[in-house]
Amino acid sequence: MKSLLNSALGLTLGVAGASFALADGHAKELTIAIVNNGHMINMQKVAEAYTEETGVKLNWVSLEEGVLREQVTSDTATGGGQYDIINIGMQEAPIWGAAGWIEPLEFGAEYDVDDMLPAMRNGLSHEGTLYAAPFYGESSMVMYRKDLTDAAGVNIADNDSWDNVKAAAAAIHDPDNGVYGACLRGKPGWGDNMAFVTTVVNSFGGAWFDADYKPTLESDEWKAAINFYVDLLGTYGPPGSEGNSFNEILALYNEGKCGMWIDATIAASFLEVDGVAYAQSPNAGNPVGANWLWAWAMAVPAGTENTAEAKAFIEWATSKEYIKAVADHPEFGWGSVPTGTRASTYAYSEFQAAAPFAAAEMAAIESAAPEATDIKPYVGVQFAAIPEFPEVGSAVAQEIAAALSGAKSVDEALAASQAAADAIMKEAGYY
Amino acid sequence: MSNRTLPRLLQTPAVVLLLIWMLVPLSMTIYFSLIRYVLNSLRRPEWTTPSLSNWRGLGNYEYVLNAKDFWFAIQNSVFIVTSILVLTVVLGLAIAVLVNRSFPGRGVVRVLLISPFFVMPAVNAVLWINMILDPVLGLQGIAVGGINDLVNGLRDFPVLGWFFSLWPELQPISFRATQTSAYAVVMMVTWQWTPFAVLIFMTSLQSEDESQKEAATLDGASPWSQFINLTVPHLARPIAIVVMIQSIFHLSLYAEIEIVSRGNGNKNLPYLIGEFTSNNIGAASATGIFAVILANIIAIFLLRMVGKSLMD
């Protein structure tokens, strides 16, 4: 018994000693929470060179988008300090910066912050201060099967009208042979179906809130947009669309089941079917357009003790050298570089050759305007950069999915959405 | 020192630890549910730190009671839990009685029967919804497409063709839709938890009195009446245990609901709490208190039931 006690005591002391040595030694460690998207997964390999060079050990925590958001929000809001670097999106960056949850970022001249695409920089800043550095950025566009549209004798133009797009979907819709006219997001979630639905609403001239932050979900624009969306996806979409988001549709598309897909530009680099062509998102006449704007960015939570090391890593991971490092990496190449962040990336001819979608992507990103306008008081294209938006967005997302399932009419779903959104905004003290 | 003091003293650390374990989180939840507390607010920054000056009384409870899906979540919780309980107990009884006989390969069959229970809930949900139930790429989609093709082919035959031309084209069902997502969850959880019921019933079947059964057979009782009058009463206690343990687990289902439909047409109180925690901690805590109340109501019934069968 005594020897057991002794060894237990020794073990405890040993462990305590070890952790003490770790905290004290100069071999620094950074814990990085990332979203489990392709580019971020690749970063883990590319960053091995960074560890060799600087001796900073990197611990990766790779999480699914929704889980990441939950984990990172609670850790950051309570100053938990579990992570040194976090992956956040464009919805969070400005409001978290305003709340003081994340550190402002300033980089050296070599970093060339002016090379960053202006839409990205604006979307990740609060009152002119950059709070998160974009790792990769995206907009949305139409990806359609040129072979199918040619065979059907239809055409999809840049910024086409929604009516033309619907006619094209009808022409290529052939469910008996397993091809569905239009694959669109339907899975409930403010970052899932609502990302696409909001771009449709934007293109019809609608917005989430009016100038007093009262929700406007029962407006004529919303009704027209949702009716159009439910009709298009319900008639020419694959069965089970209410469960489809990016990954599900990507699988369908690569199985050759989709004639047309309107989604994130990043999807273009994962498409494996032949005959894909790109067009700028359709528009119903609104000058702001129907492209969304999103970035996965890296930020330093205020609770970490390794601020300097964390900033240094972000500076490296979002730099021009990083893009080159991915391009030169034996396992990757120009086709796998993170896009949508820097103008210089698009200037490489090797990149243009490896990414046929590059021009369309750059045009889509440049045309997206996240700033507040006369139509909407909030920052953000397919979301509103306010802390209450995830709650509002999720509630509405479920109603839209119910309308798509046919469990509710569009009017019923929008009435329920409006009531829920109104309650949340009132609760949050907006009016 | 009376002869009771020492045991009590020895128990104290454990009891005190358990009390702290339970009381601290519970009282913090009650406290948060009575104040305004949000993680982030641009309009009312004072609400972001929990303090008594943000006292709100029962306001959070009122807000939650009027929230969009509160009553639906309670109804749906009860629906999911009771469906799963009925299905697992009935299936579990049937399977346990079947594999209780001796037959070649019994060991392998038993191991295979238990294995779904060791699949993680999230994996279970992903597996079912994507690989089995998906209307296009899943087993369901492929099966429906195959049957339709087969029927189409048979239509060309002279006499048979007329019969098959009356058959309607089958449509795959989307199990992520508002109308069906609750059934998908019931299905996958039943698949996962039936083995648990089988396991418990199987072990207690082994203690069944064989001589009683022999006597019943000699008296001419049919296998069915033996099952109803001997086996089921013998299993009353394990059934009660299965029901109790499963209700505790299934009232807090989360992964399956999140993965199948993200709360579209299918929600329970834990899911509602999850939705509030994106910002509104006060409302989330109030929902948590409602969940505690609901769990207690059910627990009182269950404890009475189990207590009764344990007393007998």
CSV table of C-alpha atoms in Angstrom, one decimal, chain A:
chain,number,residue,atom,x,y,z
A,1,MET,CA,0.0,0.0,0.0
A,2,LYS,CA,2.7,2.3,1.0
A,3,SER,CA,4.8,1.7,-2.2
A,4,LEU,CA,1.6,2.3,-4.2
A,5,LEU,CA,1.1,5.6,-2.5
A,6,ASN,CA,4.7,6.6,-3.0
A,7,SER,CA,4.6,5.8,-6.7
A,8,ALA,CA,1.3,7.7,-7.1
A,9,LEU,CA,2.8,10.6,-5.4
A,10,GLY,CA,5.9,10.4,-7.6
A,11,LEU,CA,3.8,10.2,-10.7
A,12,THR,CA,1.8,13.3,-9.7
A,13,LEU,CA,5.0,15.2,-9.0
A,14,GLY,CA,6.5,14.0,-12.2
A,15,VAL,CA,3.4,15.2,-14.2
A,16,ALA,CA,3.4,18.5,-12.4
A,17,GLY,CA,7.1,18.8,-13.1
A,18,ALA,CA,6.7,18.0,-16.8
A,19,SER,CA,3.9,20.5,-17.4
A,20,PHE,CA,5.9,23.1,-15.5
A,21,ALA,CA,8.9,22.5,-17.7
A,22,LEU,CA,6.6,22.8,-20.8
A,23,ALA,CA,5.3,26.1,-19.7
A,24,ASP,CA,8.7,27.4,-18.9
A,25,GLY,CA,10.7,26.1,-21.8
A,26,HIS,CA,11.2,28.3,-24.9
A,27,ALA,CA,9.8,25.7,-27.3
A,28,LYS,CA,6.5,27.5,-27.7
A,29,GLU,CA,3.3,25.8,-28.6
A,30,LEU,CA,0.2,27.2,-30.4
A,31,THR,CA,-3.2,25.6,-30.3
A,32,ILE,CA,-5.1,26.4,-33.5
A,33,ALA,CA,-8.8,25.8,-34.0
A,34,ILE,CA,-9.6,25.3,-37.7
A,35,VAL,CA,-12.7,24.5,-39.7
A,36,ASN,CA,-12.4,21.1,-41.5
A,37,ASN,CA,-12.3,22.5,-45.1
A,38,GLY,CA,-9.8,21.3,-47.7
A,39,HIS,CA,-7.5,24.4,-47.5
A,40,MET,CA,-7.3,24.3,-43.8
A,41,ILE,CA,-6.5,20.6,-43.7
A,42,ASN,CA,-3.7,21.2,-46.2
A,43,MET,CA,-2.4,24.0,-44.0
A,44,GLN,CA,-1.5,21.4,-41.4
A,45,LYS,CA,1.0,19.8,-43.8
A,46,VAL,CA,2.4,23.0,-45.3
A,47,ALA,CA,2.9,24.4,-41.8
A,48,GLU,CA,5.4,21.6,-40.9
A,49,ALA,CA,8.0,23.8,-42.6
A,50,TYR,CA,7.0,26.7,-40.3
A,51,THR,CA,7.6,24.5,-37.2
A,52,GLU,CA,11.0,23.4,-38.6
A,53,GLU,CA,12.0,27.0,-39.3
A,54,THR,CA,10.8,28.7,-36.1
A,55,GLY,CA,10.6,25.8,-33.6
A,56,VAL,CA,7.0,26.7,-32.7
A,57,LYS,CA,5.0,23.6,-32.2
A,58,LEU,CA,1.5,23.7,-33.7
A,59,ASN,CA,-1.5,21.7,-32.2
A,60,TRP,CA,-4.4,21.6,-34.6
A,61,VAL,CA,-8.0,21.2,-33.5
A,62,SER,CA,-10.0,20.5,-36.6
A,63,LEU,CA,-13.8,20.8,-36.2
A,64,GLU,CA,-16.9,20.8,-38.3
A,65,GLU,CA,-18.2,24.4,-39.0
A,66,GLY,CA,-21.1,24.4,-36.6
A,67,VAL,CA,-19.1,22.7,-33.8
A,68,LEU,CA,-16.2,25.1,-34.3
A,69,ARG,CA,-18.5,28.1,-34.0
A,70,GLU,CA,-20.0,26.8,-30.8
A,71,GLN,CA,-16.6,25.9,-29.2
A,72,VAL,CA,-14.9,29.1,-30.3
A,73,THR,CA,-17.7,31.3,-29.2
A,74,SER,CA,-18.0,30.0,-25.7
A,75,ASP,CA,-14.2,29.9,-25.3
A,76,THR,CA,-13.7,33.4,-26.6
A,77,ALA,CA,-16.7,35.0,-24.9
A,78,THR,CA,-15.7,33.7,-21.5
A,79,GLY,CA,-12.0,34.4,-22.1
A,80,GLY,CA,-11.2,30.7,-21.7
A,81,GLY,CA,-7.9,30.9,-23.5
A,82,GLN,CA,-8.1,27.3,-24.8
A,83,TYR,CA,-7.0,28.4,-28.3
A,84,ASP,CA,-4.2,30.7,-29.4
A,85,ILE,CA,-5.5,31.1,-32.9
A,86,ILE,CA,-9.1,30.6,-34.1
A,87,ASN,CA,-10.7,30.3,-37.5
A,88,ILE,CA,-13.7,32.6,-37.7
A,89,GLY,CA,-15.9,33.8,-40.5
A,90,MET,CA,-16.9,37.2,-41.8
A,91,GLN,CA,-20.0,37.2,-39.7
A,92,GLU,CA,-18.1,37.0,-36.5
A,93,ALA,CA,-14.9,39.1,-37.2
A,94,PRO,CA,-16.4,42.6,-37.1
A,95,ILE,CA,-18.6,42.1,-34.0
A,96,TRP,CA,-16.0,40.1,-32.1
A,97,GLY,CA,-13.5,42.9,-32.8
A,98,ALA,CA,-16.0,45.5,-31.6
A,99,ALA,CA,-16.6,43.4,-28.4
A,100,GLY,CA,-12.8,43.2,-27.8
A,101,TRP,CA,-12.8,39.4,-27.9
A,102,ILE,CA,-10.1,39.3,-30.6
A,103,GLU,CA,-6.9,41.3,-31.0
A,104,PRO,CA,-6.5,43.9,-33.7
A,105,LEU,CA,-4.0,42.8,-36.3
A,106,GLU,CA,-1.1,44.9,-37.7
A,107,PHE,CA,1.5,43.4,-39.9
A,108,GLY,CA,4.9,44.6,-41.3
A,109,ALA,CA,5.4,46.3,-44.7
A,110,GLU,CA,6.4,43.0,-46.3
A,111,TYR,CA,3.0,41.6,-45.6
A,112,ASP,CA,1.6,44.1,-48.1
A,113,VAL,CA,-1.9,44.5,-46.6
A,114,ASP,CA,-3.0,46.5,-49.7
A,115,ASP,CA,-2.6,43.4,-51.8
A,116,MET,CA,-5.6,42.0,-49.8
A,117,LEU,CA,-8.9,42.2,-51.8
A,118,PRO,CA,-10.7,45.3,-50.6
A,119,ALA,CA,-14.0,43.4,-50.1
A,120,MET,CA,-12.3,41.0,-47.8
A,121,ARG,CA,-10.5,43.6,-45.9
A,122,ASN,CA,-13.7,45.6,-45.4
A,123,GLY,CA,-15.7,42.6,-44.3
A,124,LEU,CA,-13.1,41.6,-41.7
A,125,SER,CA,-12.6,45.0,-40.2
A,126,HIS,CA,-14.4,47.1,-37.6
A,127,GLU,CA,-14.1,50.9,-37.9
A,128,GLY,CA,-11.1,50.5,-40.2
A,129,THR,CA,-9.1,48.2,-38.0
A,130,LEU,CA,-8.4,44.7,-39.3
A,131,TYR,CA,-9.3,42.0,-36.7
A,132,ALA,CA,-8.9,38.8,-38.7
A,133,ALA,CA,-6.7,37.9,-41.6
A,134,PRO,CA,-8.4,36.1,-44.5
A,135,PHE,CA,-7.0,32.6,-45.1
A,136,TYR,CA,-9.3,32.0,-48.0
A,137,GLY,CA,-12.2,33.8,-49.4
A,138,GLU,CA,-15.1,33.1,-51.6
A,139,SER,CA,-18.1,34.4,-53.4
A,140,SER,CA,-20.9,32.5,-55.2
A,141,MET,CA,-21.5,31.8,-58.8
A,142,VAL,CA,-23.4,29.5,-61.2
A,143,MET,CA,-21.6,26.3,-62.1
A,144,TYR,CA,-23.5,24.5,-64.8
A,145,ARG,CA,-23.0,21.6,-67.2
A,146,LYS,CA,-22.3,23.2,-70.6
A,147,ASP,CA,-22.7,19.8,-72.3
A,148,LEU,CA,-26.3,19.6,-71.0
A,149,THR,CA,-27.3,23.2,-71.7
A,150,ASP,CA,-25.9,22.9,-75.2
A,151,ALA,CA,-27.8,19.7,-75.8
A,152,ALA,CA,-31.0,21.4,-74.6
A,153,GLY,CA,-30.3,24.5,-76.7
A,154,VAL,CA,-30.3,26.9,-73.7
A,155,ASN,CA,-27.8,29.4,-72.5
A,156,ILE,CA,-26.9,30.8,-69.1
A,157,ALA,CA,-25.4,34.3,-69.2
A,158,ASP,CA,-23.5,36.3,-66.6
A,159,ASN,CA,-26.0,37.9,-64.2
A,160,ASP,CA,-28.8,36.3,-66.1
A,161,SER,CA,-32.4,36.9,-65.0
A,162,TRP,CA,-33.9,34.3,-62.6
A,163,ASP,CA,-36.6,33.5,-65.2
A,164,ASN,CA,-34.0,32.5,-67.8
A,165,VAL,CA,-32.2,30.4,-65.2
A,166,LYS,CA,-35.4,28.7,-64.3
A,167,ALA,CA,-36.1,28.0,-68.0
A,168,ALA,CA,-32.6,26.5,-68.4
A,169,ALA,CA,-33.1,24.3,-65.3
A,170,ALA,CA,-36.4,23.1,-66.8
A,171,ALA,CA,-34.7,22.3,-70.1
A,172,ILE,CA,-32.0,20.2,-68.6
A,173,HIS,CA,-34.1,18.6,-65.9
A,174,ASP,CA,-34.2,14.8,-66.6
A,175,PRO,CA,-34.9,12.9,-63.4
A,176,ASP,CA,-35.5,9.6,-65.2
A,177,ASN,CA,-31.9,9.6,-66.2
A,178,GLY,CA,-30.8,10.9,-62.8
A,179,VAL,CA,-30.1,14.5,-63.8
A,180,TYR,CA,-31.8,17.3,-61.8
A,181,GLY,CA,-32.1,20.8,-63.2
A,182,ALA,CA,-30.9,22.8,-60.2
A,183,CYS,CA,-29.1,21.7,-57.1
A,184,LEU,CA,-29.3,24.4,-54.4
A,185,ARG,CA,-28.8,24.5,-50.7
A,186,GLY,CA,-31.8,23.5,-48.6
A,187,LYS,CA,-30.4,22.3,-45.3
A,188,PRO,CA,-31.5,24.6,-42.5
A,189,GLY,CA,-28.8,26.8,-41.0
A,190,TRP,CA,-27.9,30.5,-41.3
A,191,GLY,CA,-24.7,29.6,-43.0
A,192,ASP,CA,-26.4,26.9,-45.1
A,193,ASN,CA,-29.7,27.4,-46.9
A,194,MET,CA,-29.9,31.0,-45.7
A,195,ALA,CA,-26.6,31.9,-47.3
A,196,PHE,CA,-28.1,31.1,-50.7
A,197,VAL,CA,-31.6,32.3,-50.0
A,198,THR,CA,-30.4,35.6,-48.7
A,199,THR,CA,-28.5,36.2,-52.0
A,200,VAL,CA,-31.8,35.5,-53.9
A,201,VAL,CA,-33.6,37.9,-51.6
A,202,ASN,CA,-30.9,40.5,-52.1
A,203,SER,CA,-31.3,40.2,-55.8
A,204,PHE,CA,-35.0,40.8,-55.5
A,205,GLY,CA,-34.2,44.0,-53.5
A,206,GLY,CA,-35.0,42.7,-50.1
A,207,ALA,CA,-33.0,42.8,-46.8
A,208,TRP,CA,-33.2,41.1,-43.4
A,209,PHE,CA,-33.8,44.3,-41.4
A,210,ASP,CA,-35.0,47.8,-42.0
A,211,ALA,CA,-33.2,50.9,-40.7
A,212,ASP,CA,-34.6,50.4,-37.2
A,213,TYR,CA,-33.5,46.7,-37.2
A,214,LYS,CA,-37.0,45.5,-37.5
A,215,PRO,CA,-37.1,42.3,-39.5
A,216,THR,CA,-38.8,42.7,-42.9
A,217,LEU,CA,-39.4,39.0,-43.7
A,218,GLU,CA,-43.0,39.5,-44.8
A,219,SER,CA,-42.1,42.1,-47.3
A,220,ASP,CA,-43.1,41.6,-51.0
A,221,GLU,CA,-39.4,41.1,-51.9
A,222,TRP,CA,-39.1,38.2,-49.5
A,223,LYS,CA,-42.4,36.7,-50.6
A,224,ALA,CA,-41.3,36.9,-54.2
A,225,ALA,CA,-37.9,35.5,-53.6
A,226,ILE,CA,-39.0,32.6,-51.3
A,227,ASN,CA,-41.8,31.7,-53.7
A,228,PHE,CA,-39.3,31.6,-56.5
A,229,TYR,CA,-36.7,29.6,-54.5
A,230,VAL,CA,-39.3,27.0,-53.3
A,231,ASP,CA,-40.7,26.7,-56.8
A,232,LEU,CA,-37.3,26.3,-58.5
A,233,LEU,CA,-35.8,23.9,-56.1
A,234,GLY,CA,-39.0,22.0,-55.4
A,235,THR,CA,-39.7,21.5,-59.1
A,236,TYR,CA,-36.3,21.0,-60.6
A,237,GLY,CA,-34.2,20.0,-57.5
A,238,PRO,CA,-33.2,16.5,-56.4
A,239,PRO,CA,-35.5,14.8,-53.8
A,240,GLY,CA,-34.3,15.5,-50.3
A,241,SER,CA,-33.1,19.0,-51.0
A,242,GLU,CA,-34.1,20.1,-47.5
A,243,GLY,CA,-31.1,18.1,-46.3
A,244,ASN,CA,-28.5,19.4,-48.9
A,245,SER,CA,-25.8,21.8,-48.2
A,246,PHE,CA,-22.4,22.4,-49.7
A,247,ASN,CA,-20.9,18.9,-49.1
A,248,GLU,CA,-24.1,17.0,-50.0
A,249,ILE,CA,-24.5,18.9,-53.3
A,250,LEU,CA,-20.8,18.5,-54.2
A,251,ALA,CA,-21.3,14.7,-53.9
A,252,LEU,CA,-24.4,14.8,-56.1
A,253,TYR,CA,-22.6,17.1,-58.6
A,254,ASN,CA,-19.6,14.8,-58.9
A,255,GLU,CA,-22.0,11.9,-59.4
A,256,GLY,CA,-23.3,13.7,-62.4
A,257,LYS,CA,-26.8,14.3,-60.8
A,258,CYS,CA,-26.9,18.1,-61.1
A,259,GLY,CA,-27.3,20.2,-64.2
A,260,MET,CA,-26.7,23.5,-62.4
A,261,TRP,CA,-25.4,24.5,-59.0
A,262,ILE,CA,-25.2,28.0,-57.5
A,263,ASP,CA,-22.9,28.0,-54.6
A,264,ALA,CA,-19.5,29.0,-53.2
A,265,THR,CA,-16.8,29.7,-55.8
A,266,ILE,CA,-14.5,27.4,-53.9
A,267,ALA,CA,-16.6,24.5,-55.1
A,268,ALA,CA,-15.2,24.9,-58.6
A,269,SER,CA,-11.8,23.6,-57.4
A,270,PHE,CA,-13.5,20.3,-56.3
A,271,LEU,CA,-15.6,19.6,-59.4
A,272,GLU,CA,-14.5,16.4,-61.1
A,273,VAL,CA,-17.1,16.2,-63.9
A,274,ASP,CA,-16.4,17.3,-67.4
A,275,GLY,CA,-18.0,20.2,-69.3
A,276,VAL,CA,-18.5,22.6,-66.3
A,277,ALA,CA,-18.9,26.3,-67.2
A,278,TYR,CA,-19.2,29.3,-64.9
A,279,ALA,CA,-21.4,32.3,-64.9
A,280,GLN,CA,-21.9,35.2,-62.4
A,281,SER,CA,-24.9,34.7,-60.1
A,282,PRO,CA,-28.4,35.5,-61.5
A,283,ASN,CA,-29.9,38.8,-60.6
A,284,ALA,CA,-33.5,40.1,-60.5
A,285,GLY,CA,-32.3,43.7,-61.0
A,286,ASN,CA,-30.7,44.8,-57.8
A,287,PRO,CA,-27.4,46.6,-58.4
A,288,VAL,CA,-25.8,45.0,-55.3
A,289,GLY,CA,-26.1,41.7,-57.1
A,290,ALA,CA,-26.7,38.2,-55.9
A,291,ASN,CA,-23.1,37.2,-55.0
A,292,TRP,CA,-22.3,36.4,-51.5
A,293,LEU,CA,-19.0,37.2,-49.8
A,294,TRP,CA,-17.4,35.0,-47.2
A,295,ALA,CA,-14.0,34.4,-45.8
A,296,TRP,CA,-12.5,32.0,-43.3
A,297,ALA,CA,-10.1,34.2,-41.4
A,298,MET,CA,-7.6,33.7,-38.6
A,299,ALA,CA,-7.8,35.7,-35.5
A,300,VAL,CA,-6.1,35.8,-32.1
A,301,PRO,CA,-8.5,35.6,-29.1
A,302,ALA,CA,-7.9,38.2,-26.4
A,303,GLY,CA,-7.6,35.4,-23.8
A,304,THR,CA,-4.4,33.8,-25.1
A,305,GLU,CA,-1.0,34.2,-23.5
A,306,ASN,CA,0.9,33.7,-26.7
A,307,THR,CA,-0.3,36.7,-28.6
A,308,ALA,CA,3.0,37.6,-30.3
A,309,GLU,CA,3.7,34.0,-31.5
A,310,ALA,CA,0.1,33.7,-32.7
A,311,LYS,CA,0.2,37.0,-34.7
A,312,ALA,CA,3.5,35.9,-36.2
A,313,PHE,CA,2.0,32.6,-37.4
A,314,ILE,CA,-1.1,34.4,-38.8
A,315,GLU,CA,1.2,36.8,-40.7
A,316,TRP,CA,3.0,33.8,-42.2
A,317,ALA,CA,-0.2,31.7,-43.0
A,318,THR,CA,-2.0,34.5,-44.8
A,319,SER,CA,1.1,35.9,-46.6
A,320,LYS,CA,2.2,35.7,-50.2
A,321,GLU,CA,4.9,33.3,-49.2
A,322,TYR,CA,2.3,30.9,-47.9
A,323,ILE,CA,0.6,30.9,-51.3
A,324,LYS,CA,3.9,30.1,-52.9
A,325,ALA,CA,4.6,27.4,-50.3
A,326,VAL,CA,1.4,25.6,-51.1
A,327,ALA,CA,2.1,25.9,-54.9
A,328,ASP,CA,5.6,24.5,-54.4
A,329,HIS,CA,4.6,21.8,-51.9
A,330,PRO,CA,5.1,18.3,-53.5
A,331,GLU,CA,1.7,17.2,-52.4
A,332,PHE,CA,-0.2,20.2,-53.6
A,333,GLY,CA,0.3,22.7,-56.4
A,334,TRP,CA,-1.3,25.8,-57.9
A,335,GLY,CA,-4.7,24.1,-58.1
A,336,SER,CA,-4.8,23.8,-54.3
A,337,VAL,CA,-3.7,27.3,-53.2
A,338,PRO,CA,-6.2,29.2,-51.0
A,339,THR,CA,-7.9,31.7,-53.2
A,340,GLY,CA,-10.0,34.8,-52.8
A,341,THR,CA,-7.7,36.7,-50.5
A,342,ARG,CA,-4.9,38.5,-52.4
A,343,ALA,CA,-4.9,40.1,-55.8
A,344,SER,CA,-1.3,38.9,-56.4
A,345,THR,CA,-2.5,35.2,-56.4
A,346,TYR,CA,-4.7,35.9,-59.4
A,347,ALA,CA,-1.7,37.5,-61.2
A,348,TYR,CA,0.3,34.2,-61.4
A,349,SER,CA,-0.2,32.7,-64.8
A,350,GLU,CA,0.4,29.2,-63.3
A,351,PHE,CA,-2.6,29.8,-61.1
A,352,GLN,CA,-4.8,31.0,-64.0
A,353,ALA,CA,-3.8,27.8,-65.9
A,354,ALA,CA,-4.5,25.5,-63.0
A,355,ALA,CA,-7.8,27.2,-62.0
A,356,PRO,CA,-10.1,27.8,-65.0
A,357,PHE,CA,-12.6,29.5,-62.6
A,358,ALA,CA,-10.1,32.1,-61.4
A,359,ALA,CA,-11.5,35.0,-63.5
A,360,ALA,CA,-15.1,34.3,-62.6
A,361,GLU,CA,-14.2,34.0,-58.9
A,362,MET,CA,-12.3,37.3,-58.8
A,363,ALA,CA,-15.2,39.1,-60.6
A,364,ALA,CA,-17.7,37.6,-58.2
A,365,ILE,CA,-15.7,38.7,-55.1
A,366,GLU,CA,-15.1,42.2,-56.5
A,367,SER,CA,-18.8,42.7,-57.2
A,368,ALA,CA,-19.9,41.8,-53.7
A,369,ALA,CA,-20.4,44.7,-51.4
A,370,PRO,CA,-20.7,43.9,-47.7
A,371,GLU,CA,-21.1,47.6,-46.6
A,372,ALA,CA,-24.3,49.0,-45.2
A,373,THR,CA,-26.4,50.6,-47.9
A,374,ASP,CA,-29.8,52.5,-48.2
A,375,ILE,CA,-31.5,49.1,-48.4
A,376,LYS,CA,-29.9,47.5,-45.4
A,377,PRO,CA,-28.4,49.0,-42.2
A,378,TYR,CA,-26.1,46.1,-41.5
A,379,VAL,CA,-22.7,44.9,-42.7
A,380,GLY,CA,-22.7,41.6,-44.6
A,381,VAL,CA,-24.1,40.3,-47.8
A,382,GLN,CA,-25.7,36.9,-47.1
A,383,PHE,CA,-25.8,37.6,-43.3
A,384,ALA,CA,-26.0,40.5,-40.9
A,385,ALA,CA,-23.0,41.2,-38.8
A,386,ILE,CA,-24.9,41.5,-35.5
A,387,PRO,CA,-24.6,39.1,-32.5
A,388,GLU,CA,-28.2,38.1,-32.8
A,389,PHE,CA,-28.1,37.0,-36.4
A,390,PRO,CA,-27.2,33.3,-35.9
A,391,GLU,CA,-30.3,32.9,-33.7
A,392,VAL,CA,-32.6,34.8,-36.2
A,393,GLY,CA,-31.0,33.1,-39.2
A,394,SER,CA,-31.4,29.6,-37.7
A,395,ALA,CA,-35.0,30.2,-36.8
A,396,VAL,CA,-35.9,31.5,-40.3
A,397,ALA,CA,-33.8,28.7,-41.9
A,398,GLN,CA,-36.0,26.0,-40.3
A,399,GLU,CA,-39.2,27.8,-41.6
A,400,ILE,CA,-37.8,28.1,-45.1
A,401,ALA,CA,-36.9,24.3,-45.0
A,402,ALA,CA,-40.4,23.6,-43.9
A,403,ALA,CA,-41.8,25.6,-46.8
A,404,LEU,CA,-39.5,23.6,-49.1
A,405,SER,CA,-40.7,20.3,-47.6
A,406,GLY,CA,-44.2,21.4,-48.3
A,407,ALA,CA,-45.2,21.2,-44.6
A,408,LYS,CA,-46.0,24.9,-44.7
A,409,SER,CA,-47.0,27.4,-47.4
A,410,VAL,CA,-44.5,30.2,-48.1
A,411,ASP,CA,-46.8,32.8,-46.5
A,412,GLU,CA,-47.1,30.7,-43.3
A,413,ALA,CA,-43.4,30.1,-43.1
A,414,LEU,CA,-42.6,33.8,-43.6
A,415,ALA,CA,-45.2,34.8,-41.0
A,416,ALA,CA,-43.7,32.4,-38.5
A,417,SER,CA,-40.2,33.7,-39.4
A,418,GLN,CA,-41.2,37.3,-38.9
A,419,ALA,CA,-42.8,36.5,-35.5
A,420,ALA,CA,-39.7,34.6,-34.4
A,421,ALA,CA,-37.2,37.2,-35.7
A,422,ASP,CA,-39.3,40.0,-34.2
A,423,ALA,CA,-39.3,38.3,-30.8
A,424,ILE,CA,-35.5,37.8,-30.9
A,425,MET,CA,-34.7,41.4,-31.9
A,426,LYS,CA,-37.1,42.8,-29.2
A,427,GLU,CA,-35.5,40.5,-26.6
A,428,ALA,CA,-32.1,41.8,-27.6
A,429,GLY,CA,-33.2,45.4,-26.9
A,430,TYR,CA,-33.2,46.8,-30.4
A,431,TYR,CA,-36.7,48.3,-29.9
